[in-house]
Each structure stands twice: as structure tokens, then as C-alpha cells.
GROMACS .gro file of N, CA, C and O in nm:
model
  312
    1MET      N    1   3.289   7.305  11.408
    1MET     CA    2   3.292   7.284  11.264
    1MET      C    3   3.428   7.222  11.230
    1MET      O    4   3.529   7.290  11.224
    2SER      N    5   3.430   7.093  11.209
    2SER     CA    6   3.557   7.024  11.190
    2SER      C    7   3.606   7.031  11.046
    2SER      O    8   3.725   7.023  11.022
    3ALA      N    9   3.516   7.043  10.949
    3ALA     CA   10   3.557   7.037  10.809
    3ALA      C   11   3.592   7.176  10.757
    3ALA      O   12   3.531   7.226  10.664
    4HIS      N   13   3.691   7.240  10.820
    4HIS     CA   14   3.737   7.369  10.767
    4HIS      C   15   3.889   7.378  10.779
    4HIS      O   16   3.949   7.317  10.866
    5CYS      N   17   3.948   7.454  10.688
    5CYS     CA   18   4.093   7.470  10.680
    5CYS      C   19   4.136   7.588  10.766
    5CYS      O   20   4.079   7.696  10.756
    6GLN      N   21   4.238   7.567  10.850
    6GLN     CA   22   4.285   7.674  10.937
    6GLN      C   23   4.355   7.784  10.859
    6GLN      O   24   4.358   7.898  10.902
    7LEU      N   25   4.414   7.751  10.744
    7LEU     CA   26   4.491   7.850  10.668
    7LEU      C   27   4.405   7.923  10.565
    7LEU      O   28   4.401   8.046  10.563
    8THR      N   29   4.335   7.850  10.481
    8THR     CA   30   4.259   7.914  10.374
    8THR      C   31   4.115   7.946  10.413
    8THR      O   32   4.049   8.023  10.345
    9GLY      N   33   4.067   7.884  10.519
    9GLY     CA   34   3.929   7.907  10.561
    9GLY      C   35   3.827   7.829  10.478
    9GLY      O   36   3.708   7.855  10.488
   10ALA      N   37   3.873   7.734  10.397
   10ALA     CA   38   3.781   7.655  10.315
   10ALA      C   39   3.687   7.576  10.405
   10ALA      O   40   3.729   7.517  10.504
   11GLN      N   41   3.560   7.577  10.373
   11GLN     CA   42   3.460   7.506  10.451
   11GLN      C   43   3.358   7.444  10.357
   11GLN      O   44   3.360   7.472  10.238
   12PRO      N   45   3.269   7.359  10.407
   12PRO     CA   46   3.175   7.291  10.318
   12PRO      C   47   3.086   7.387  10.241
   12PRO      O   48   3.046   7.491  10.293
   13GLY      N   49   3.059   7.348  10.117
   13GLY     CA   50   2.960   7.418  10.037
   13GLY      C   51   2.834   7.333  10.036
   13GLY      O   52   2.838   7.213  10.060
   14PHE      N   53   2.722   7.395  10.009
   14PHE     CA   54   2.596   7.323  10.012
   14PHE      C   55   2.526   7.337   9.879
   14PHE      O   56   2.539   7.437   9.811
   15GLY      N   57   2.452   7.234   9.844
   15GLY     CA   58   2.380   7.235   9.718
   15GLY      C   59   2.276   7.125   9.719
   15GLY      O   60   2.232   7.080   9.825
   16ASN      N   61   2.238   7.082   9.602
   16ASN     CA   62   2.136   6.979   9.589
   16ASN      C   63   2.189   6.861   9.510
   16ASN      O   64   2.263   6.876   9.413
   17ARG      N   65   2.148   6.743   9.553
   17ARG     CA   66   2.171   6.621   9.476
   17ARG      C   67   2.051   6.611   9.382
   17ARG      O   68   1.938   6.622   9.427
   18VAL      N   69   2.075   6.595   9.253
   18VAL     CA   70   1.965   6.592   9.156
   18VAL      C   71   1.959   6.453   9.095
   18VAL      O   72   2.054   6.407   9.032
   19SER      N   73   1.847   6.385   9.113
   19SER     CA   74   1.830   6.249   9.064
   19SER      C   75   1.795   6.250   8.915
   19SER      O   76   1.774   6.355   8.854
   20HIS      N   77   1.784   6.131   8.860
   20HIS     CA   78   1.748   6.118   8.719
   20HIS      C   79   1.610   6.178   8.692
   20HIS      O   80   1.586   6.236   8.587
   21SER      N   81   1.520   6.164   8.790
   21SER     CA   82   1.386   6.220   8.774
   21SER      C   83   1.381   6.369   8.809
   21SER      O   84   1.276   6.430   8.811
   22HIS      N   85   1.498   6.425   8.841
   22HIS     CA   86   1.516   6.568   8.871
   22HIS      C   87   1.460   6.608   9.007
   22HIS      O   88   1.432   6.726   9.031
   23ARG      N   89   1.444   6.512   9.097
   23ARG     CA   90   1.410   6.546   9.236
   23ARG      C   91   1.536   6.598   9.303
   23ARG      O   92   1.646   6.549   9.277
   24ARG      N   93   1.520   6.695   9.390
   24ARG     CA   94   1.635   6.757   9.455
   24ARG      C   95   1.635   6.729   9.605
   24ARG      O   96   1.533   6.746   9.670
   25THR      N   97   1.749   6.687   9.656
   25THR     CA   98   1.767   6.666   9.799
   25THR      C   99   1.897   6.733   9.841
   25THR      O  100   1.991   6.742   9.762
   26PRO      N  101   1.905   6.781   9.964
   26PRO     CA  102   2.024   6.854  10.009
   26PRO      C  103   2.149   6.766  10.015
   26PRO      O  104   2.142   6.648  10.045
   27ARG      N  105   2.263   6.828   9.990
   27ARG     CA  106   2.392   6.760  10.002
   27ARG      C  107   2.499   6.860  10.042
   27ARG      O  108   2.478   6.980  10.038
   28ARG      N  109   2.615   6.806  10.080
   28ARG     CA  110   2.730   6.888  10.118
   28ARG      C  111   2.847   6.859  10.028
   28ARG      O  112   2.872   6.744   9.992
   29PHE      N  113   2.923   6.962   9.994
   29PHE     CA  114   3.049   6.947   9.922
   29PHE      C  115   3.160   6.976  10.022
   29PHE      O  116   3.189   7.093  10.052
   30ASP      N  117   3.219   6.871  10.079
   30ASP     CA  118   3.323   6.890  10.181
   30ASP      C  119   3.459   6.911  10.116
   30ASP      O  120   3.494   6.845  10.019
   31PRO      N  121   3.540   7.005  10.171
   31PRO     CA  122   3.678   7.020  10.122
   31PRO      C  123   3.762   6.901  10.166
   31PRO      O  124   3.728   6.831  10.262
   32ASN      N  125   3.871   6.876  10.095
   32ASN     CA  126   3.960   6.765  10.127
   32ASN      C  127   4.050   6.808  10.244
   32ASN      O  128   4.154   6.869  10.226
   33ILE      N  129   4.006   6.776  10.366
   33ILE     CA  130   4.074   6.821  10.488
   33ILE      C  131   4.167   6.711  10.538
   33ILE      O  132   4.130   6.594  10.546
   34GLN      N  133   4.290   6.749  10.570
   34GLN     CA  134   4.392   6.658  10.623
   34GLN      C  135   4.449   6.718  10.751
   34GLN      O  136   4.460   6.839  10.763
   35ARG      N  137   4.486   6.631  10.845
   35ARG     CA  138   4.558   6.677  10.965
   35ARG      C  139   4.706   6.650  10.941
   35ARG      O  140   4.745   6.537  10.912
   36LYS      N  141   4.788   6.755  10.951
   36LYS     CA  142   4.929   6.742  10.918
   36LYS      C  143   5.013   6.805  11.029
   36LYS      O  144   4.977   6.909  11.083
   37ARG      N  145   5.125   6.741  11.059
   37ARG     CA  146   5.213   6.787  11.165
   37ARG      C  147   5.337   6.851  11.104
   37ARG      O  148   5.399   6.793  11.015
   38TYR      N  149   5.369   6.971  11.149
   38TYR     CA  150   5.485   7.045  11.099
   38TYR      C  151   5.577   7.081  11.216
   38TYR      O  152   5.529   7.112  11.326
   39TRP      N  153   5.707   7.083  11.190
   39TRP     CA  154   5.805   7.130  11.289
   39TRP      C  155   5.814   7.281  11.278
   39TRP      O  156   5.835   7.336  11.170
   40LEU      N  157   5.795   7.350  11.390
   40LEU     CA  158   5.801   7.495  11.396
   40LEU      C  159   5.932   7.533  11.465
   40LEU      O  160   5.941   7.534  11.587
   41PRO      N  161   6.037   7.565  11.386
   41PRO     CA  162   6.169   7.586  11.445
   41PRO      C  163   6.176   7.704  11.542
   41PRO      O  164   6.251   7.700  11.639
   42SER      N  165   6.099   7.810  11.517
   42SER     CA  166   6.107   7.928  11.603
   42SER      C  167   6.060   7.898  11.745
   42SER      O  168   6.107   7.961  11.840
   43GLU      N  169   5.969   7.801  11.761
   43GLU     CA  170   5.919   7.765  11.894
   43GLU      C  171   5.976   7.633  11.943
   43GLU      O  172   5.950   7.593  12.057
   44GLY      N  173   6.051   7.564  11.857
   44GLY     CA  174   6.112   7.438  11.897
   44GLY      C  175   6.011   7.329  11.927
   44GLY      O  176   6.032   7.247  12.016
   45ARG      N  177   5.900   7.324  11.853
   45ARG     CA  178   5.797   7.224  11.878
   45ARG      C  179   5.723   7.193  11.748
   45ARG      O  180   5.736   7.263  11.649
   46TYR      N  181   5.647   7.085  11.752
   46TYR     CA  182   5.560   7.049  11.641
   46TYR      C  183   5.425   7.116  11.658
   46TYR      O  184   5.378   7.136  11.771
   47VAL      N  185   5.363   7.151  11.547
   47VAL     CA  186   5.225   7.199  11.548
   47VAL      C  187   5.144   7.110  11.456
   47VAL      O  188   5.192   7.068  11.350
   48ARG      N  189   5.023   7.076  11.498
   48ARG     CA  190   4.935   6.994  11.416
   48ARG      C  191   4.827   7.084  11.360
   48ARG      O  192   4.754   7.150  11.435
   49LEU      N  193   4.821   7.092  11.227
   49LEU     CA  194   4.727   7.181  11.160
   49LEU      C  195   4.623   7.100  11.084
   49LEU      O  196   4.652   6.992  11.034
   50THR      N  197   4.503   7.154  11.077
   50THR     CA  198   4.395   7.097  10.997
   50THR      C  199   4.388   7.180  10.870
   50THR      O  200   4.344   7.295  10.874
   51LEU      N  201   4.433   7.121  10.759
   51LEU     CA  202   4.449   7.197  10.635
   51LEU      C  203   4.378   7.127  10.520
   51LEU      O  204   4.369   7.004  10.516
   52SER      N  205   4.332   7.208  10.425
   52SER     CA  206   4.286   7.152  10.298
   52SER      C  207   4.410   7.120  10.214
   52SER      O  208   4.522   7.162  10.247
   53THR      N  209   4.392   7.046  10.107
   53THR     CA  210   4.508   7.013  10.023
   53THR      C  211   4.566   7.140   9.961
   53THR      O  212   4.687   7.150   9.943
   54LYS      N  213   4.482   7.238   9.930
   54LYS     CA  214   4.534   7.366   9.881
   54LYS      C  215   4.615   7.435   9.990
   54LYS      O  216   4.719   7.498   9.962
   55GLY      N  217   4.571   7.425  10.115
   55GLY     CA  218   4.645   7.482  10.227
   55GLY      C  219   4.781   7.417  10.245
   55GLY      O  220   4.879   7.484  10.277
   56ILE      N  221   4.789   7.285  10.224
   56ILE     CA  222   4.917   7.213  10.234
   56ILE      C  223   5.013   7.263  10.127
   56ILE      O  224   5.131   7.287  10.153
   57LYS      N  225   4.962   7.283  10.005
   57LYS     CA  226   5.046   7.335   9.897
   57LYS      C  227   5.092   7.477   9.928
   57LYS      O  228   5.205   7.516   9.897
   58THR      N  229   5.007   7.557   9.991
   58THR     CA  230   5.043   7.693  10.029
   58THR      C  231   5.155   7.692  10.132
   58THR      O  232   5.249   7.771  10.123
   59VAL      N  233   5.147   7.602  10.231
   59VAL     CA  234   5.253   7.590  10.331
   59VAL      C  235   5.384   7.550  10.263
   59VAL      O  236   5.490   7.603  10.297
   60ASP      N  237   5.377   7.460  10.166
   60ASP     CA  238   5.498   7.420  10.094
   60ASP      C  239   5.560   7.538  10.019
   60ASP      O  240   5.682   7.547  10.005
   61THR      N  241   5.476   7.630   9.972
   61THR     CA  242   5.524   7.745   9.895
   61THR      C  243   5.581   7.856   9.984
   61THR      O  244   5.693   7.903   9.963
   62ILE      N  245   5.504   7.898  10.086
   62ILE     CA  246   5.544   8.014  10.166
   62ILE      C  247   5.623   7.977  10.290
   62ILE      O  248   5.685   8.062  10.351
   63GLY      N  249   5.620   7.851  10.331
   63GLY     CA  250   5.692   7.808  10.450
   63GLY      C  251   5.600   7.805  10.571
   63GLY      O  252   5.499   7.875  10.578
   64ILE      N  253   5.639   7.724  10.669
   64ILE     CA  254   5.555   7.703  10.787
   64ILE      C  255   5.548   7.827  10.875
   64ILE      O  256   5.445   7.859  10.933
   65GLU      N  257   5.659   7.904  10.884
   65GLU     CA  258   5.659   8.023  10.970
   65GLU      C  259   5.558   8.126  10.919
   65GLU      O  260   5.480   8.182  10.997
   66ALA      N  261   5.559   8.153  10.789
   66ALA     CA  262   5.464   8.249  10.732
   66ALA      C  263   5.322   8.198  10.740
   66ALA      O  264   5.228   8.276  10.764
   67ALA      N  265   5.304   8.068  10.724
   67ALA     CA  266   5.170   8.010  10.731
   67ALA      C  267   5.114   8.023  10.872
   67ALA      O  268   4.997   8.060  10.891
   68VAL      N  269   5.196   7.995  10.973
   68VAL     CA  270   5.151   8.008  11.112
   68VAL      C  271   5.120   8.154  11.144
   68VAL      O  272   5.023   8.184  11.214
   69ALA      N  273   5.199   8.246  11.090
   69ALA     CA  274   5.171   8.389  11.111
   69ALA      C  275   5.035   8.426  11.051
   69ALA      O  276   4.958   8.501  11.112
   70ARG      N  277   5.003   8.373  10.931
   70ARG     CA  278   4.873   8.401  10.869
   70ARG      C  279   4.758   8.343  10.950
   70ARG      O  280   4.653   8.406  10.968
   71ILE      N  281   4.779   8.221  11.001
   71ILE     CA  282   4.672   8.157  11.081
   71ILE      C  283   4.648   8.236  11.209
   71ILE      O  284   4.534   8.260  11.247
   72ARG      N  285   4.756   8.278  11.274
   72ARG     CA  286   4.740   8.357  11.397
   72ARG      C  287   4.678   8.493  11.369
   72ARG      O  288   4.606   8.548  11.452
   73ALA      N  289   4.704   8.551  11.252
   73ALA     CA  290   4.644   8.679  11.215
   73ALA      C  291   4.493   8.665  11.199
   73ALA      O  292   4.419   8.763  11.218
   74ARG      N  293   4.447   8.547  11.161
   74ARG     CA  294   4.303   8.522  11.151
   74ARG      C  295   4.238   8.502  11.286
   74ARG      O  296   4.117   8.489  11.297
   75GLY      N  297   4.321   8.494  11.393
   75GLY     CA  298   4.267   8.480  11.527
   75GLY      C  299   4.255   8.337  11.575
   75GLY      O  300   4.189   8.311  11.677
   76VAL      N  301   4.319   8.243  11.507
   76VAL     CA  302   4.312   8.102  11.545
   76VAL      C  303   4.429   8.072  11.637
   76VAL      O  304   4.544   8.106  11.609
   77LYS      N  305   4.400   8.008  11.750
   77LYS     CA  306   4.506   7.973  11.847
   77LYS      C  307   4.573   7.844  11.803
   77LYS      O  308   4.507   7.746  11.768
   78ILE      N  309   4.706   7.843  11.805
   78ILE     CA  310   4.782   7.723  11.767
   78ILE      C  311   4.865   7.679  11.886
   78ILE      O  312   4.933   7.755  11.946
   0.00000   0.00000   0.00000
């Protein structure tokens, strides 16, 4: 599942596309996923994270060290 955020866990939502005649067909609401590289000073290396835009803002707020700790607490290997 590539369209999910490692930090927030955001993943696609599902619903229906509704036409003018009100016919319904399946569709996906994908989160805005970006791949971003951060310097992790405690390990002396870069880490590449797959984050939603909300996840990027969260990293900017709490810092990369706390964000990596949260991701590892969820059981994701970095």
C-alpha cells in the first residue's frame, strides 16, 4: 500500500463518483503523499520518509527526532 503516511497513518478513503444523472461509480480519495528526505543527527544519516502534507507539517512542529520515535513506536522500520 504505497499511498499511506508513515507518521499519521493517513490512507486512501473510498466513496462514489456521482454523475449528473446520479449514477454512482467507485472512486478513491488519495491523501497528498510526498517522499521527503530528512537529516537524522542522532544516527548521522539521512532518512527518506513517505509523508502526507499534514505529516510534513507535524515534523516541522515536533522535530525529526520525535517524529522518527513516533513512527518506530507504530512498528514501522526506518
